[in-house]
Short mmCIF file of C-alpha atoms and ligand atoms in Angstrom, two decimals:
data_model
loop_
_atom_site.label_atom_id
_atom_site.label_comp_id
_atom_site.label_asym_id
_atom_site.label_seq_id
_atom_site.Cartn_x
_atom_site.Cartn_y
_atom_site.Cartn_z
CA UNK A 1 83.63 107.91 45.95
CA UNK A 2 81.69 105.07 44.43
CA UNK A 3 79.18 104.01 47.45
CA UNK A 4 80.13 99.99 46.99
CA UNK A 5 83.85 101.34 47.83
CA UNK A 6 82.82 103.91 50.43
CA UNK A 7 81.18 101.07 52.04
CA UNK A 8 83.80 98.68 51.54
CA UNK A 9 86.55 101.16 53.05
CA UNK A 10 84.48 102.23 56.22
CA UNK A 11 83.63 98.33 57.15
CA UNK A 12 87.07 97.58 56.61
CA UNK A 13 88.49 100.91 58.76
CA UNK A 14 85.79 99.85 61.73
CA UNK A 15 87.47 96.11 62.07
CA UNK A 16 90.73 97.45 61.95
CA UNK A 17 89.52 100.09 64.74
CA UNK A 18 88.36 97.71 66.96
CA UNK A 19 91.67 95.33 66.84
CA UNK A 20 93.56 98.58 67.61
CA UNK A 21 91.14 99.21 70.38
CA UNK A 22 92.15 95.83 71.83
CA UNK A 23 95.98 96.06 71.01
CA UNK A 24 95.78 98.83 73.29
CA UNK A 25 93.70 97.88 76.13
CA UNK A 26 96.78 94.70 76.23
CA UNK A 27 98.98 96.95 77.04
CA UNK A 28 97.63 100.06 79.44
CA UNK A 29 96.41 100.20 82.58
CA UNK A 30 92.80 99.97 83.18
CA UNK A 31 92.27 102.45 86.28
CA UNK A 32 88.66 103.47 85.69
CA UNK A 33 86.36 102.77 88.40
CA UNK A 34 83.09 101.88 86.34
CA UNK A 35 84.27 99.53 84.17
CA UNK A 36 85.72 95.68 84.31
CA UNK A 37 86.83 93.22 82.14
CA UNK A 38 84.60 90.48 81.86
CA UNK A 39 85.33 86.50 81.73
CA UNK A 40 85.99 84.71 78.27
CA UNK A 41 82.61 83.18 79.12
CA UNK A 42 80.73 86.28 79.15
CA UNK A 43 82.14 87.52 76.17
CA UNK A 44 80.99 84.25 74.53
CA UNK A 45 77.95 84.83 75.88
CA UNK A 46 77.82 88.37 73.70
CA UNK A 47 77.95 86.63 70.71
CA UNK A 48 75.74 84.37 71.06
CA UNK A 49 72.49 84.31 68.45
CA UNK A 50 70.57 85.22 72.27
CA UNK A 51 71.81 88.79 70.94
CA UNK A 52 69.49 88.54 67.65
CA UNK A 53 66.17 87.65 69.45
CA UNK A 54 62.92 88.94 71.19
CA UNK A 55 61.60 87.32 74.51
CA UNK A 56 58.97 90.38 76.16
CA UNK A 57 57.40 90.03 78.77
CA UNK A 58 58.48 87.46 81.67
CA UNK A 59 59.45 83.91 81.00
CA UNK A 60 57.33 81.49 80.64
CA UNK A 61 54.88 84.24 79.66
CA UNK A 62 56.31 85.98 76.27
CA UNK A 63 55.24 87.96 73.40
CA UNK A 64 57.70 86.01 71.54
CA UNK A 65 57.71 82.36 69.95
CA UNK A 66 61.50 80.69 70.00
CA UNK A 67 62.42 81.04 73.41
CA UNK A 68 62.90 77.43 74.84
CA UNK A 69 66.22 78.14 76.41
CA UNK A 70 66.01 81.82 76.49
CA UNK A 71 63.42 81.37 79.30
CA UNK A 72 65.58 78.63 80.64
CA UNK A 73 68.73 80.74 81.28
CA UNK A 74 66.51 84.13 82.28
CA UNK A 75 64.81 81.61 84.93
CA UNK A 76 68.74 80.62 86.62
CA UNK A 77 69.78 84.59 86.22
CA UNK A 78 67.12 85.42 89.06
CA UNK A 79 67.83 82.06 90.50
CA UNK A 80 71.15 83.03 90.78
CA UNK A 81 70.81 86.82 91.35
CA UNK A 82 68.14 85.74 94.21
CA UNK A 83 71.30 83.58 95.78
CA UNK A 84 74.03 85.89 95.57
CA UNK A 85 72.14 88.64 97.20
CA UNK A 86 69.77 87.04 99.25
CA UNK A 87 66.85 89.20 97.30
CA UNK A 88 63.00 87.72 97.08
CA UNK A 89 62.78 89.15 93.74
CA UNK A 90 65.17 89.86 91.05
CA UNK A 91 64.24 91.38 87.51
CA UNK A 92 67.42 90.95 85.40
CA UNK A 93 65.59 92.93 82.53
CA UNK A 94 66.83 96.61 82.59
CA UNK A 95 69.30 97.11 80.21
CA UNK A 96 71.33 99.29 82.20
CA UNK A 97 72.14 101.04 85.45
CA UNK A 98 70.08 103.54 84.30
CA UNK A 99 66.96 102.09 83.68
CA UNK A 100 66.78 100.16 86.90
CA UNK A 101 66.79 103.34 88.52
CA UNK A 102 64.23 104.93 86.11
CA UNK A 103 61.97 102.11 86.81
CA UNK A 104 62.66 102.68 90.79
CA UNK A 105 61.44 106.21 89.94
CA UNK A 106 58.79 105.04 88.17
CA UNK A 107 57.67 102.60 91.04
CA UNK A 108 57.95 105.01 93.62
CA UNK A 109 57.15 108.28 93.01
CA UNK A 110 55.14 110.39 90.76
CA UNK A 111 56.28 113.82 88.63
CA UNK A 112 56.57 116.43 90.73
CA UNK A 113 57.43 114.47 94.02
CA UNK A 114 60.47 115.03 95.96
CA UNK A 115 63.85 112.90 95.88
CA UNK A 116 66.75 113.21 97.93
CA UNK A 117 69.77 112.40 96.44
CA UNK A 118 74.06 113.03 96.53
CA UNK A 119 75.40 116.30 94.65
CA UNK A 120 77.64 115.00 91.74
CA UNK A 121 80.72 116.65 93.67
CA UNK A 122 79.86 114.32 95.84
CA UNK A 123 79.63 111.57 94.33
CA UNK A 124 76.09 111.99 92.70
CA UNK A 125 75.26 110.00 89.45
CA UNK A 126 73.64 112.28 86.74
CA UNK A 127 70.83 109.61 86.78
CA UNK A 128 70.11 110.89 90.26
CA UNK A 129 70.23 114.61 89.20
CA UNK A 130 67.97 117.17 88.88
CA UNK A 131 66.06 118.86 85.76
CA UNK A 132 68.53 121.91 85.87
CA UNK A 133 71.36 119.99 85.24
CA UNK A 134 69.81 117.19 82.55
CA UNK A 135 69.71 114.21 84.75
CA UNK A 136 67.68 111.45 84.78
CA UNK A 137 65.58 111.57 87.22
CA UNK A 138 64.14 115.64 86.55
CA UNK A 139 64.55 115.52 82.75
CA UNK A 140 62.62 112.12 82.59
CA UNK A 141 60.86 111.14 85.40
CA UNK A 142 60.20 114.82 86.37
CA UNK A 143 61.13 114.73 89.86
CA UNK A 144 62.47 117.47 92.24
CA UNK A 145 65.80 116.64 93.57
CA UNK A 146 67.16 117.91 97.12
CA UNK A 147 70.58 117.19 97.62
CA UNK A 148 72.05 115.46 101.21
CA UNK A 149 73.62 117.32 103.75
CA UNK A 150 77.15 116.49 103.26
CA UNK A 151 80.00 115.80 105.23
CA UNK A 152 82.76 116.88 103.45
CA UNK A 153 85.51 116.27 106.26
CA UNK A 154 84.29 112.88 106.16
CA UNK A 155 83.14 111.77 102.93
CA UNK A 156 79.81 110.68 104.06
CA UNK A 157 76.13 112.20 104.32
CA UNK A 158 75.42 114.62 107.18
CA UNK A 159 72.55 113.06 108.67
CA UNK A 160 71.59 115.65 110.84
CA UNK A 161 72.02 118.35 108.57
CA UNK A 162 69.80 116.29 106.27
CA UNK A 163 66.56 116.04 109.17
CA UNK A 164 66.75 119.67 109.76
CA UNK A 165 66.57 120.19 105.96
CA UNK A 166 63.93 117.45 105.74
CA UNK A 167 62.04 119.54 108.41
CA UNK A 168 62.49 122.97 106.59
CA UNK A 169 61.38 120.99 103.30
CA UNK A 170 58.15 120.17 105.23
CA UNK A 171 57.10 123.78 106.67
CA UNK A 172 57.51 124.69 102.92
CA UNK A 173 54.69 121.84 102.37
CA UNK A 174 57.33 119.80 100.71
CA UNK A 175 57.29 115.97 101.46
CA UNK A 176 60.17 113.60 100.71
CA UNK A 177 58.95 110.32 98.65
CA UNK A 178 62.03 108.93 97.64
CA UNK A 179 65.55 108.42 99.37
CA UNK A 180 67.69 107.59 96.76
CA UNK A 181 71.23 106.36 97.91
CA UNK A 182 74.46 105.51 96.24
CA UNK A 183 77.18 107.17 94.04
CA UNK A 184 79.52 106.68 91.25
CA UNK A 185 82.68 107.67 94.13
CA UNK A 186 81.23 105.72 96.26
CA UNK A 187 84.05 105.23 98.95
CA UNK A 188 82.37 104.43 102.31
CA UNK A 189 79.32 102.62 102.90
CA UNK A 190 75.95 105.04 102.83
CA UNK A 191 73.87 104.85 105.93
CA UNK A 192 71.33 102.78 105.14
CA UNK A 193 69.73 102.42 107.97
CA UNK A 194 69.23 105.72 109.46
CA UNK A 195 68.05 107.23 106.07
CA UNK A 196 65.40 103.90 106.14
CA UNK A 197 64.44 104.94 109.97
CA UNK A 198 63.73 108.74 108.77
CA UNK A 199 61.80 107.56 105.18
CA UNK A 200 59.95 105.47 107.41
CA UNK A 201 58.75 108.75 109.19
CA UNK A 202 57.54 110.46 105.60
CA UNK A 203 55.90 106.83 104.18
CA UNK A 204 58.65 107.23 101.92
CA UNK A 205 60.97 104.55 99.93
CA UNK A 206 64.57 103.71 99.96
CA UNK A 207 66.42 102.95 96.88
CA UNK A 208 70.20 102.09 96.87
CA UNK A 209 71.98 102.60 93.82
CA UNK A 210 75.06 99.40 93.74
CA UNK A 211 76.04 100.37 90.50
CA UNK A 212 79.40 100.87 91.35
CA UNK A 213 79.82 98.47 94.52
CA UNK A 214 77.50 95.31 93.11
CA UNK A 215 80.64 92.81 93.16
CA UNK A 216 81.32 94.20 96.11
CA UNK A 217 78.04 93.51 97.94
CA UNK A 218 78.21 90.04 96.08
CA UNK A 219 81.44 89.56 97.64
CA UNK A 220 80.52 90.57 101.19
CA UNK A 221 82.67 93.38 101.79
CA UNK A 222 80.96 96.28 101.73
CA UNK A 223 77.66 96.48 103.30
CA UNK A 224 74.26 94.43 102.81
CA UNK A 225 71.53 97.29 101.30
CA UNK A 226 68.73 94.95 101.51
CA UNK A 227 69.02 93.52 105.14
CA UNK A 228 69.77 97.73 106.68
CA UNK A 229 66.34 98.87 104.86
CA UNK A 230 66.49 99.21 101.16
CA UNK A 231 63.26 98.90 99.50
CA UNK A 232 65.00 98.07 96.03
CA UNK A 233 68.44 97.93 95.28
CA UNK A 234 69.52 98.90 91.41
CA UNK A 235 72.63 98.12 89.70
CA UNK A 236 75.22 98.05 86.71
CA UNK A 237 76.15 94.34 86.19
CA UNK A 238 79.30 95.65 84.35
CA UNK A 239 81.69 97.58 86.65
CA UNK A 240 82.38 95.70 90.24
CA UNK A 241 80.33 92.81 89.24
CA UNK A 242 82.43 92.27 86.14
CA UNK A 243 79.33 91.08 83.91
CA UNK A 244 78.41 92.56 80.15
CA UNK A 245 76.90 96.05 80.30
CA UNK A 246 73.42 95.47 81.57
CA UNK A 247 71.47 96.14 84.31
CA UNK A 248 69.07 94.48 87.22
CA UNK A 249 66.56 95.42 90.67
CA UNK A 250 66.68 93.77 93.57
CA UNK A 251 63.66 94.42 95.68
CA UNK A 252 60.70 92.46 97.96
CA UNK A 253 57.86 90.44 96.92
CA UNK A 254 55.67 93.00 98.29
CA UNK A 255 57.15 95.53 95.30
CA UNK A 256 57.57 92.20 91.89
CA UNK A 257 54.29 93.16 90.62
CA UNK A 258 54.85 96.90 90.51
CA UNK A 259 58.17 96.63 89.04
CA UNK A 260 57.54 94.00 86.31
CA UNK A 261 54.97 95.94 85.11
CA UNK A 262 57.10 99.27 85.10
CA UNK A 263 60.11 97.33 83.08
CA UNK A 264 57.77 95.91 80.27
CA UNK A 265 55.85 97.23 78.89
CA UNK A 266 56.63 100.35 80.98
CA UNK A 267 60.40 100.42 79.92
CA UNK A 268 61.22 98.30 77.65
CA UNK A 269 60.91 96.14 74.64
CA UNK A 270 63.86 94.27 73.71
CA UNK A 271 65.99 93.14 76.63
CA UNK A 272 69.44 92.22 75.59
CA UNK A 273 69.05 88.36 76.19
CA UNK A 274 72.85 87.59 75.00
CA UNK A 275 73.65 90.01 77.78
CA UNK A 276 71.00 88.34 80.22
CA UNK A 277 73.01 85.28 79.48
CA UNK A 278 76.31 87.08 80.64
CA UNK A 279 74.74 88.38 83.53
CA UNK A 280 73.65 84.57 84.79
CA UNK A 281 77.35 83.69 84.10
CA UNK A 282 78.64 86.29 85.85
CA UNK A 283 76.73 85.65 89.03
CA UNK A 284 77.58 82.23 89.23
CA UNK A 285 81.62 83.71 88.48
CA UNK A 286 80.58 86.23 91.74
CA UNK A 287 78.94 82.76 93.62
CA UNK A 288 82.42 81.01 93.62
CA UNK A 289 85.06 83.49 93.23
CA UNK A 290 83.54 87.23 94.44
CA UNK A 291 84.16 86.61 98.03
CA UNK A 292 87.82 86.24 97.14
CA UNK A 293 88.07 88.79 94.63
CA UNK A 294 86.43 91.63 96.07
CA UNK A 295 88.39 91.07 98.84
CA UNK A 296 91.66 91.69 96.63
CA UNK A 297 90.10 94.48 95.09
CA UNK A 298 89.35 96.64 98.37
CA UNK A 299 92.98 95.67 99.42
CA UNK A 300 94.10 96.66 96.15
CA UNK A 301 92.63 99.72 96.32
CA UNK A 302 93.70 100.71 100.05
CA UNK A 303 97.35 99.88 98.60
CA UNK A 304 97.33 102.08 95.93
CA UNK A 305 96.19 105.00 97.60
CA UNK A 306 99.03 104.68 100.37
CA UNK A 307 101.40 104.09 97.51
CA UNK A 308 100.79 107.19 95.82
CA UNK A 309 100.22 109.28 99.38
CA UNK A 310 103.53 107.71 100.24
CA UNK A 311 104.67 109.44 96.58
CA UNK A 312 103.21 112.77 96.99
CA UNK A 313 99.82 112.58 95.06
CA UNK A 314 97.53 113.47 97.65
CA UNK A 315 94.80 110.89 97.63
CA UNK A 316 91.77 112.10 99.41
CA UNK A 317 90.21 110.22 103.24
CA UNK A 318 93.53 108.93 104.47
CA UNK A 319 92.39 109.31 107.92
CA UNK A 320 89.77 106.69 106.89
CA UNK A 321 91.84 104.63 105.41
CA UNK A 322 91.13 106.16 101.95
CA UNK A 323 88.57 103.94 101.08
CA UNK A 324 86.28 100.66 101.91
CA UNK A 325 85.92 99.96 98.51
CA UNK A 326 87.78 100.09 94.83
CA UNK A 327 87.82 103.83 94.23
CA UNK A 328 90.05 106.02 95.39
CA UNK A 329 90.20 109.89 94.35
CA UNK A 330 92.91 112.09 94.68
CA UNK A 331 93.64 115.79 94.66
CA UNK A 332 95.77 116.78 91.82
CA UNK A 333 95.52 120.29 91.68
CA UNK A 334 99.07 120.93 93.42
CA UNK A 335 100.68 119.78 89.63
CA UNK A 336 97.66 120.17 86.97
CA UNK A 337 93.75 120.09 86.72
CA UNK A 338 91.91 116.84 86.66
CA UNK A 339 91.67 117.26 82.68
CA UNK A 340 95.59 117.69 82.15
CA UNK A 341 96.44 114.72 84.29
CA UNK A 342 93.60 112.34 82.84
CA UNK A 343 95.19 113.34 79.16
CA UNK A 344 98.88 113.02 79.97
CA UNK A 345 98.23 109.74 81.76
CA UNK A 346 95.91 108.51 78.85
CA UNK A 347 99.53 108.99 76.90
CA UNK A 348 101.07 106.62 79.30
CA UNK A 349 98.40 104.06 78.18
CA UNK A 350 97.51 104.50 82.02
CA UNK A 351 93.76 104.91 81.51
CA UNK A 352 91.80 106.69 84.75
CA UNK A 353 89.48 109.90 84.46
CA UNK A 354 89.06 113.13 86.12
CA UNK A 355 86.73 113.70 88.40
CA UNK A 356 84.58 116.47 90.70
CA UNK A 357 85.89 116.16 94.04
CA UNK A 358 84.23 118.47 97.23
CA UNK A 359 86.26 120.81 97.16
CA UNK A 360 85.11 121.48 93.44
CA UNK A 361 81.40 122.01 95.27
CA UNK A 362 82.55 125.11 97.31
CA UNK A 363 85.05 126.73 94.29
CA UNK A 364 82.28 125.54 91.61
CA UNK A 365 84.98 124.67 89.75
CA UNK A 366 84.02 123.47 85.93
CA UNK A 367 83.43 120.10 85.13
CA UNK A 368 85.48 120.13 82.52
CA UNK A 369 88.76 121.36 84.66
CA UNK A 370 88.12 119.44 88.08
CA UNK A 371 90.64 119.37 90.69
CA UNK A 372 90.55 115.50 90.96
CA UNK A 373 91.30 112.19 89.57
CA UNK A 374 89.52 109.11 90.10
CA UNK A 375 91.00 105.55 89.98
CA UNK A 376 89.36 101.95 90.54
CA UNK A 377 91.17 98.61 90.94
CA UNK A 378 88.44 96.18 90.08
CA UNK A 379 89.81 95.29 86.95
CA UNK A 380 93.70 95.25 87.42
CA UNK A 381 92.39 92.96 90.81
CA UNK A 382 90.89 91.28 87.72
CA UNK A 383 94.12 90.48 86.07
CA UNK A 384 96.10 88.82 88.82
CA UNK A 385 97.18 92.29 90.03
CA UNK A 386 98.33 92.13 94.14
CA UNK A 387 99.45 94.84 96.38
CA UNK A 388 102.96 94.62 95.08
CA UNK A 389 101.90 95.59 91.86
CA UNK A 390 99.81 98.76 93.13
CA UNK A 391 103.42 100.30 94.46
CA UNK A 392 104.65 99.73 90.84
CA UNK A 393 101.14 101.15 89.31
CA UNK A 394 101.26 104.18 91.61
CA UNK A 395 105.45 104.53 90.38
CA UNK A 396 103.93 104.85 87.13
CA UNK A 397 101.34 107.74 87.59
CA UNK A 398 103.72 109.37 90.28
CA UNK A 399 106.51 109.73 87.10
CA UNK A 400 103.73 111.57 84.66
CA UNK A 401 102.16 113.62 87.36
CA UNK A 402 104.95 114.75 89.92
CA UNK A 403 108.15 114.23 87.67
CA UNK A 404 106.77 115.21 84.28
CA UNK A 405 108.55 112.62 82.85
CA UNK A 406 107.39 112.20 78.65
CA UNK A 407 104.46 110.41 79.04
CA UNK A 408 105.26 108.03 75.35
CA UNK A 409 108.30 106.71 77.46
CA UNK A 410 106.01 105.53 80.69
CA UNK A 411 104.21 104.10 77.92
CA UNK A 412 106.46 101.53 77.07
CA UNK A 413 107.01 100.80 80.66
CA UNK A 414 103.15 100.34 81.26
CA UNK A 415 103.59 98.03 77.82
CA UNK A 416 106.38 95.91 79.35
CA UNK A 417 104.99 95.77 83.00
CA UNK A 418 101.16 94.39 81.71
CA UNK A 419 102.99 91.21 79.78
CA UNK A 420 102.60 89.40 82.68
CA UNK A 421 98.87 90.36 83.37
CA UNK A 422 96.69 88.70 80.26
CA UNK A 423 94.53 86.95 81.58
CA UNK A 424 91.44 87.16 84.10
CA UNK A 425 91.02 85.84 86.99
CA UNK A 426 88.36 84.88 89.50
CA UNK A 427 86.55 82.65 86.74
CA UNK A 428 85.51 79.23 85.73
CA UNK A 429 87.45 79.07 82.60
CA UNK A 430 90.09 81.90 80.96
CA UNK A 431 91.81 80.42 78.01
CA UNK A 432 91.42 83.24 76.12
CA UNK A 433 93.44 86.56 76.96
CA UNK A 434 91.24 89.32 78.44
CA UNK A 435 91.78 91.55 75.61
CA UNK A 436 92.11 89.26 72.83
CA UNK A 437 90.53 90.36 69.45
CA UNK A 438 87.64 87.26 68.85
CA UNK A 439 87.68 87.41 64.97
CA UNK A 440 84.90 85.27 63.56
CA UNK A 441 83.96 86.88 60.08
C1 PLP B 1 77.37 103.94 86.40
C2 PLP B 1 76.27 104.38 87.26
C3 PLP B 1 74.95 104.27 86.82
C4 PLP B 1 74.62 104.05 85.36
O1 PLP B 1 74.74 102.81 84.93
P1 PLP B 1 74.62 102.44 83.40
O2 PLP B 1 74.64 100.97 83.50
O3 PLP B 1 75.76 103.06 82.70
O4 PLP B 1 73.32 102.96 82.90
C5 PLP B 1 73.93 104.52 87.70
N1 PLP B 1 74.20 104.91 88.96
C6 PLP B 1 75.45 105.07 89.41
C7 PLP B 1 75.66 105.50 90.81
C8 PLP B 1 76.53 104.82 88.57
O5 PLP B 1 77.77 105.02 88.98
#
């Protein structure tokens, strides 16, 4: 084919792609736990010309000429980030989740030191993992990972199994630098404060990970990282928090120098200002409305998991009430593997993913076949959703997964049950529908 055409046809096919993208986000249900829809605003914010420029280095101080109000909105996202979590220093820089916590690494430990961190079954983010299995912090950063002690019973870290292991670590001659805490199924609060009391023993640092429960935090429901002992706190500014896909560190004064050193030129060059911009929108969103809506979302989330209990799907913790927070994870095993429900239920337009649960850790099940689902209600909370809608949510995954009902016709149910739910919520302004297609070619 002629390359003018070639070209012509692909840009054309990638437009059309993205509308159908958005046609069907309309009409599913968005169920997974690290993601969020963000405000009109934000998404302005995305296409702004901030998206086109350079600003290294810190404001006020930058590499780059032409950044008069860049400087001026990077200045009000730490104003604003210092406000909403009560931090000394912010550094809204990181472009990611990831990054924060490579630059956490980076701060506070050297290759070849020793972090503690969760086991993916439970609840472990690959950026925590080891060099074995290609995460983050032993591929990159060349640390070597000891997982928790974990209390499986209880979904929550066995701290005395962890100070024995922490003393068998240390007649091998191995000392613990870094305490890394957090998950992506992060149901419970971690225990800040006794890991903080124990790293205070070794000389070594906490980091909590808020990826997943930063909206949460901002709304003061779940538990305050900073005030129990964390010496930096990273996060996604995308999932709970409900901000463009970005990233930020929280930390002390005694730790600003190290870590805006680490995050440029150490990290980074470009820093996603349009997305800096969404970020300082989306804390002042989490300053007026977050207290509100992550209370929603936590009572969203313990209604949907007694709503599918109640209607057989056995969602794990119910004698802890499921969950303090907007994930949930149930067992599916007793009808299909993790993979077979995420796919039929993807059919349905109900969009969730499978997921590692503990079990998994003692049958070393595959990845790719877990026993487990895992669902979020951040951004159905998001869209207006109450309890009353999570008993007609859970109706709707209860007929793919228990009745085998033809997922195309819970489809159309899904379809006709989201017509009422277009818009978000929670935010200054949201004339525009949450999933509406912006065309501006
Ligand atoms: C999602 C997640 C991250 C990664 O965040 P990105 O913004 O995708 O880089 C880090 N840690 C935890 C615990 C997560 O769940």
């Amino acid at each position: 084919m002629d390359k003018v055409m070639y070209g012509r046809e692909s840009f054309e096919k990638v437009l059309r792609l993205l509308e159908e993208h958005h046609r069907w986000f309309r009409e599913s249900l968005p169920l997974i736990a690290s993601e969020n829809i963000p405000s009109p605003a934000v998404r302005e914010a995305l296409v702004s010309d901030f998206g086109n420029r350079y600003a290294e280095g810190w404001p006020g101080e930058r590499l780059y000429a032409g950044c008069r109000y860049i400087d001026q909105v990077e200045l009000l996202a730490m104003e604003l980030g210092k406000r909403v979590y009560d931090a000394e220093f912010v550094d809204v820089r990181p472009i990611s989740g990831v990054m924060a916590n490579l630059a956490a690494y980076t701060v506070f430990a050297q290759p070849g030191d020793i972090m503690m961190a969760l086991a993916v079954p439970h609840g472990g983010h690959i950026s925590h993992g080891k060099l074995k299995w290609g995460g983050t912090a032993g591929v990159v950063r060349h640390l070597e990972v000891e997982r928790y002690e974990f209390d499986e019973e209880n979904f929550e870290i066995d701290i005395d199994g962890t100070r024995k292991k922490l003393r068998k670590l240390e007649e091998e001659g191995k000392k613990v630098k870094l305490f890394m805490l957090g998950a992506s199924v992060f149901l419970f609060p971690h225990p800040v404060k006794e890991i903080a009391e124990i790293a205070a023993g070794y000389n070594a640092k906490v980091v909590y990970d808020a990826a997943h429960v930063a909206g949460l935090i901002a709304g003061r429901v779940f538990q305050d990282p900073l005030r129990e002992g964390a010496d930096a706190v990273t996060l996604s500014t995308h999932k709970t928090l409900a901000g463009p896909q970005h990233g930020m560190v929280l930390s002390w004064n005694r730790y600003s120098e190290d870590f805006k050193r680490v995050i440029f030129p150490g990290l980074h060059s470009n820093h996603h200002l349009h997305a800096v911009a969404g970020v300082a929108i989306a804390l002042a969103e989490a300053l007026a409305f977050y207290e509100e809506y992550a209370r929603q979302i936590v009572k969203n989330a313990k209604a949907l998991a007694r709503a599918l209990h109640e209607r057989g799907i056995e969602v794990l913790y119910d004698h802890k009430g499921y969950t303090e927070s907007h994930t949930l994870i149930a067992d599916v095993s007793r009808y299909m593997d993790g993979m077979k429900a995420e796919k039929k239920l993807e059919e349905a337009n109900i969009i969730l993913n499978r997921n590692l649960i503990p079990k998994d850790y003692r049958l070393k099940t595959d990845y790719k076949t877990p026993s487990g689902i895992r669902m979020g209600t951040q951004e159905v909370t998001r869209l207006g959703m109450k309890e009353g809608e999570m008993e007609e949510i859970a109706d709707l995954i209860k007929q793919v997964i228990v009745d085998s009902r033809e997922p195309r016709e819970i489809a159309l149910k899904v379809r006709e049950f989201r017509k009422e739910f277009q818009h978000v919520h929670y935010a200054f302004s949201s004339q525009t529908e949450a999933y509406e297609y912006i065309k501006i070619r």
